Amino acid sequence: EVQLVESGGGLVQPGGSLRLSCAASGFTFSDHHMDWVRQAPGKGLEWVGRSKDKSRRYSTEYVASVKDRFFISRGDSDNSLYLQMNSLKTEDTAVYYCARVSSSSGSDRLDYWGQGALVTVSS
Amino acid sequence: AIQMTQSPSSLSASVGDRVIITCRASQGIRNDLGWYQQKPGKAPKLLIYGASSLQSGVPSRFGGSGSGTDFTLTISGLQPEDFGTYYCLQDGAYPLTFGGGTKVEIK
């Protein structure tokens, strides 16, 4: 059974840093792209970034609003995905989800999601 | 970034109704579009990928169509458990972008 479990959320002051983790199980972690998606309170979904699969050397992509502040990495030995968030702003307050990406017939899809981790940026 | 314009932003329909939600991309994305359902306090759930392929385990009353810039999610025979907010997501180009969402209420 595929499972994704986020951890590391909490309250942080503006300008601070936080690292989220996503523990993955039930599938071959290195074979899949992995995404982070966030949702501000009462708002819609926003794609944050991607760690591509091992064949693509775990290269990353980001939305412009977090580029050079957020960094996605992986720990293959422990099947974990990480989101290092630096220089946090109040507008980064959101529930952060990790999601597995599956690909077939040229189509990508976010087919499994974690339960989410709440990050609150406030003084 | 590709903008996804979703409509309507909300709707109220009766059990058994046919519901249609649309998404328009600001530029062509072939069929690189998915539909997701989210219930309050829960993670999104994949319904449709590749514009028209039904995700395993999703009821067949959900259907997707479209290509290029215009896409549609159809719920044929709305059920009480279909309440929630529906989002389209384009995965044809980085950054991926979601539509603004459609909140579906059961009358």
CSV table of C-alpha atoms in Angstrom, one decimal:
chain,number,residue,atom,x,y,z
A,1,GLU,CA,0.0,0.0,0.0
A,2,VAL,CA,1.3,3.4,-1.0
A,3,GLN,CA,1.7,5.8,1.9
A,4,LEU,CA,3.0,9.3,2.2
A,5,VAL,CA,3.3,10.9,5.6
A,6,GLU,CA,4.4,14.5,6.1
A,7,SER,CA,6.0,15.9,9.2
A,8,GLY,CA,7.9,18.9,10.4
A,9,GLY,CA,5.2,21.6,10.2
A,10,GLY,CA,4.8,24.3,12.8
A,11,LEU,CA,4.9,27.9,13.7
A,12,VAL,CA,7.9,30.0,12.4
A,13,GLN,CA,8.7,33.7,12.4
A,14,PRO,CA,8.9,35.6,9.2
A,15,GLY,CA,12.4,35.3,7.8
A,16,GLY,CA,12.9,31.9,9.5
A,17,SER,CA,13.5,28.5,8.1
A,18,LEU,CA,11.7,25.1,8.4
A,19,ARG,CA,12.2,21.7,6.8
A,20,LEU,CA,9.3,19.4,6.0
A,21,SER,CA,9.7,15.7,5.5
A,22,CYS,CA,7.6,13.2,3.6
A,23,ALA,CA,8.1,9.5,4.4
A,24,ALA,CA,7.2,7.3,1.5
A,25,SER,CA,6.5,3.6,1.5
A,26,GLY,CA,4.8,0.9,-0.6
A,27,PHE,CA,6.5,1.8,-3.9
A,28,THR,CA,9.9,2.2,-5.5
A,29,PHE,CA,10.6,5.8,-4.5
A,30,SER,CA,13.5,6.4,-6.9
A,31,ASP,CA,11.3,5.5,-9.9
A,32,HIS,CA,8.8,8.4,-9.3
A,33,HIS,CA,8.8,12.1,-9.6
A,34,MET,CA,7.6,13.6,-6.3
A,35,ASP,CA,5.8,17.0,-5.9
A,36,TRP,CA,5.0,19.5,-3.1
A,37,VAL,CA,1.7,21.3,-3.3
A,38,ARG,CA,0.4,23.8,-0.8
A,39,GLN,CA,-2.9,25.3,0.1
A,40,ALA,CA,-3.2,28.6,2.0
A,41,PRO,CA,-6.1,28.8,4.5
A,42,GLY,CA,-9.4,29.0,2.6
A,43,LYS,CA,-7.7,29.2,-0.7
A,44,GLY,CA,-7.0,26.9,-3.7
A,45,LEU,CA,-4.2,24.6,-4.5
A,46,GLU,CA,-0.8,25.8,-5.6
A,47,TRP,CA,2.0,23.6,-7.0
A,48,VAL,CA,5.2,24.3,-5.3
A,49,GLY,CA,7.8,22.1,-6.9
A,50,ARG,CA,9.1,18.7,-8.1
A,51,SER,CA,11.9,16.3,-7.5
A,52,LYS,CA,12.2,14.3,-10.7
A,53,ASP,CA,13.0,10.6,-10.6
A,54,LYS,CA,16.4,9.0,-10.4
A,55,SER,CA,16.7,8.7,-14.2
A,56,ARG,CA,16.6,12.4,-14.4
A,57,ARG,CA,19.1,12.7,-11.6
A,58,TYR,CA,16.5,14.0,-9.1
A,59,SER,CA,16.6,17.4,-10.8
A,60,THR,CA,14.1,20.0,-9.5
A,61,GLU,CA,11.5,22.5,-10.7
A,62,TYR,CA,9.9,25.2,-8.7
A,63,VAL,CA,7.1,27.8,-9.0
A,64,ALA,CA,8.6,31.3,-9.3
A,65,SER,CA,7.3,32.5,-5.9
A,66,VAL,CA,9.5,30.1,-4.0
A,67,LYS,CA,12.5,29.8,-6.3
A,68,ASP,CA,15.8,30.4,-4.5
A,69,ARG,CA,14.0,30.2,-1.1
A,70,PHE,CA,12.7,26.6,-1.1
A,71,PHE,CA,14.7,23.6,-2.0
A,72,ILE,CA,13.5,20.0,-2.6
A,73,SER,CA,15.7,17.0,-1.9
A,74,ARG,CA,15.5,13.3,-1.3
A,75,GLY,CA,16.9,10.7,0.9
A,76,ASP,CA,16.9,7.5,-1.1
A,77,SER,CA,18.2,5.4,1.8
A,78,ASP,CA,15.2,6.3,3.9
A,79,ASN,CA,12.7,6.9,1.1
A,80,SER,CA,12.1,10.5,2.2
A,81,LEU,CA,11.3,13.7,0.4
A,82,TYR,CA,12.3,17.0,1.9
A,83,LEU,CA,11.2,20.6,1.5
A,84,GLN,CA,13.7,23.1,2.9
A,85,MET,CA,12.0,26.4,3.3
A,86,ASN,CA,14.1,29.5,3.9
A,87,SER,CA,13.4,33.2,4.2
A,88,LEU,CA,9.8,32.4,5.0
A,89,LYS,CA,7.1,35.0,4.4
A,90,THR,CA,3.6,35.3,5.9
A,91,GLU,CA,2.2,34.4,2.5
A,92,ASP,CA,3.9,31.0,2.8
A,93,THR,CA,1.4,30.0,5.5
A,94,ALA,CA,-0.4,26.9,4.2
A,95,VAL,CA,-0.9,23.2,4.4
A,96,TYR,CA,1.8,21.5,2.5
A,97,TYR,CA,1.1,18.2,0.8
A,98,CYS,CA,3.6,15.8,-0.8
A,99,ALA,CA,2.3,13.8,-3.7
A,100,ARG,CA,3.6,10.9,-5.8
A,101,VAL,CA,3.7,11.5,-9.6
A,102,SER,CA,2.9,8.5,-11.9
A,103,SER,CA,3.5,8.7,-15.6
A,104,SER,CA,2.0,6.6,-18.5
A,105,SER,CA,1.2,7.2,-22.1
A,106,GLY,CA,2.9,10.6,-21.8
A,107,SER,CA,0.6,11.8,-19.0
A,108,ASP,CA,1.7,12.7,-15.5
A,109,ARG,CA,-0.7,12.5,-12.6
A,110,LEU,CA,-0.4,13.1,-8.9
A,111,ASP,CA,-2.0,9.8,-7.8
A,112,TYR,CA,-1.1,9.6,-4.1
A,113,TRP,CA,-1.1,12.4,-1.6
A,114,GLY,CA,0.0,12.7,2.0
A,115,GLN,CA,-2.3,14.1,4.7
A,116,GLY,CA,-0.6,17.5,4.8
A,117,ALA,CA,1.5,19.5,7.2
A,118,LEU,CA,0.5,22.9,8.4
A,119,VAL,CA,3.1,25.7,8.3
A,120,THR,CA,2.3,29.0,9.9
A,121,VAL,CA,4.5,32.0,9.4
A,122,SER,CA,3.7,34.6,11.9
A,123,SER,CA,5.4,36.9,14.5
B,1,ALA,CA,3.2,30.4,-16.6
B,2,ILE,CA,0.1,28.8,-18.1
B,3,GLN,CA,-3.0,30.2,-16.5
B,4,MET,CA,-6.0,27.8,-15.9
B,5,THR,CA,-9.4,29.5,-15.8
B,6,GLN,CA,-12.0,27.3,-14.2
B,7,SER,CA,-15.7,27.8,-14.2
B,8,PRO,CA,-18.1,28.1,-12.5
B,9,SER,CA,-16.5,28.9,-9.2
B,10,SER,CA,-19.4,27.2,-7.4
B,11,LEU,CA,-22.6,25.4,-8.2
B,12,SER,CA,-25.5,23.8,-6.4
B,13,ALA,CA,-27.2,20.7,-8.0
B,14,SER,CA,-29.5,17.9,-7.1
B,15,VAL,CA,-28.8,14.3,-6.8
B,16,GLY,CA,-29.0,12.7,-10.2
B,17,ASP,CA,-28.2,15.9,-12.0
B,18,ARG,CA,-25.5,16.1,-14.7
B,19,VAL,CA,-22.8,18.6,-13.7
B,20,ILE,CA,-20.3,20.1,-16.0
B,21,ILE,CA,-17.1,22.0,-15.0
B,22,THR,CA,-14.8,23.6,-17.5
B,23,CYS,CA,-11.2,24.6,-17.5
B,24,ARG,CA,-9.5,26.8,-20.1
B,25,ALA,CA,-5.7,27.0,-20.5
B,26,SER,CA,-4.0,30.2,-21.6
B,27,GLN,CA,-2.1,28.2,-24.2
B,28,GLY,CA,-2.3,24.7,-25.6
B,29,ILE,CA,-1.4,21.9,-23.4
B,30,ARG,CA,-2.3,18.9,-25.6
B,31,ASN,CA,-4.1,16.5,-23.2
B,32,ASP,CA,-1.9,17.2,-20.2
B,33,LEU,CA,-4.7,17.9,-17.8
B,34,GLY,CA,-6.0,16.2,-14.6
B,35,TRP,CA,-9.0,16.7,-12.4
B,36,TYR,CA,-8.9,16.4,-8.6
B,37,GLN,CA,-11.6,16.3,-6.0
B,38,GLN,CA,-11.0,17.7,-2.5
B,39,LYS,CA,-13.2,17.4,0.5
B,40,PRO,CA,-12.9,19.8,3.5
B,41,GLY,CA,-9.9,19.0,5.6
B,42,LYS,CA,-8.7,16.3,3.3
B,43,ALA,CA,-6.0,15.9,0.6
B,44,PRO,CA,-7.0,16.1,-3.0
B,45,LYS,CA,-8.0,12.9,-4.8
B,46,LEU,CA,-7.2,12.2,-8.5
B,47,LEU,CA,-10.2,11.6,-10.6
B,48,ILE,CA,-9.1,12.0,-14.3
B,49,TYR,CA,-5.7,12.2,-15.9
B,50,GLY,CA,-4.6,12.8,-19.5
B,51,ALA,CA,-7.8,14.8,-19.9
B,52,SER,CA,-10.0,11.7,-20.3
B,53,SER,CA,-8.5,8.7,-18.5
B,54,LEU,CA,-10.4,7.5,-15.4
B,55,GLN,CA,-8.2,6.9,-12.4
B,56,SER,CA,-8.5,3.3,-11.0
B,57,GLY,CA,-11.3,3.1,-8.4
B,58,VAL,CA,-13.0,6.2,-9.5
B,59,PRO,CA,-16.7,5.8,-10.3
B,60,SER,CA,-17.6,5.8,-14.0
B,61,ARG,CA,-20.0,8.7,-13.6
B,62,PHE,CA,-16.9,10.9,-13.7
B,63,GLY,CA,-15.8,11.7,-17.2
B,64,GLY,CA,-13.3,14.1,-18.8
B,65,SER,CA,-12.9,15.5,-22.3
B,66,GLY,CA,-11.0,18.1,-24.2
B,67,SER,CA,-7.6,18.8,-25.8
B,68,GLY,CA,-5.5,21.9,-26.4
B,69,THR,CA,-7.0,24.7,-24.4
B,70,ASP,CA,-10.6,23.6,-23.5
B,71,PHE,CA,-11.4,20.8,-21.1
B,72,THR,CA,-14.5,19.5,-19.3
B,73,LEU,CA,-15.2,17.4,-16.3
B,74,THR,CA,-18.7,15.8,-16.3
B,75,ILE,CA,-20.4,14.1,-13.4
B,76,SER,CA,-23.2,12.1,-14.9
B,77,GLY,CA,-25.7,11.5,-12.1
B,78,LEU,CA,-24.5,13.5,-9.1
B,79,GLN,CA,-24.4,11.5,-5.9
B,80,PRO,CA,-24.4,12.9,-2.3
B,81,GLU,CA,-20.8,11.9,-1.8
B,82,ASP,CA,-19.7,14.1,-4.7
B,83,PHE,CA,-19.8,17.3,-2.7
B,84,GLY,CA,-16.5,19.1,-2.4
B,85,THR,CA,-14.2,21.3,-4.5
B,86,TYR,CA,-12.9,20.2,-7.9
B,87,TYR,CA,-9.6,21.5,-9.4
B,88,CYS,CA,-8.1,21.1,-12.8
B,89,LEU,CA,-4.3,20.8,-13.0
B,90,GLN,CA,-2.2,21.3,-16.1
B,91,ASP,CA,1.0,19.2,-16.2
B,92,GLY,CA,2.1,20.1,-19.7
B,93,ALA,CA,4.6,22.7,-18.7
B,94,TYR,CA,6.5,23.9,-15.6
B,95,PRO,CA,5.4,25.4,-13.4
B,96,LEU,CA,2.3,23.2,-13.1
B,97,THR,CA,-0.8,25.3,-12.5
B,98,PHE,CA,-4.2,24.6,-10.9
B,99,GLY,CA,-7.5,26.1,-11.8
B,100,GLY,CA,-9.2,28.2,-9.2
B,101,GLY,CA,-11.5,25.5,-8.1
B,102,THR,CA,-15.3,24.7,-8.4
B,103,LYS,CA,-17.2,24.2,-5.1
B,104,VAL,CA,-20.0,21.7,-5.7
B,105,GLU,CA,-22.9,21.7,-3.2
B,106,ILE,CA,-25.7,19.2,-3.1
B,107,LYS,CA,-29.1,20.8,-3.0
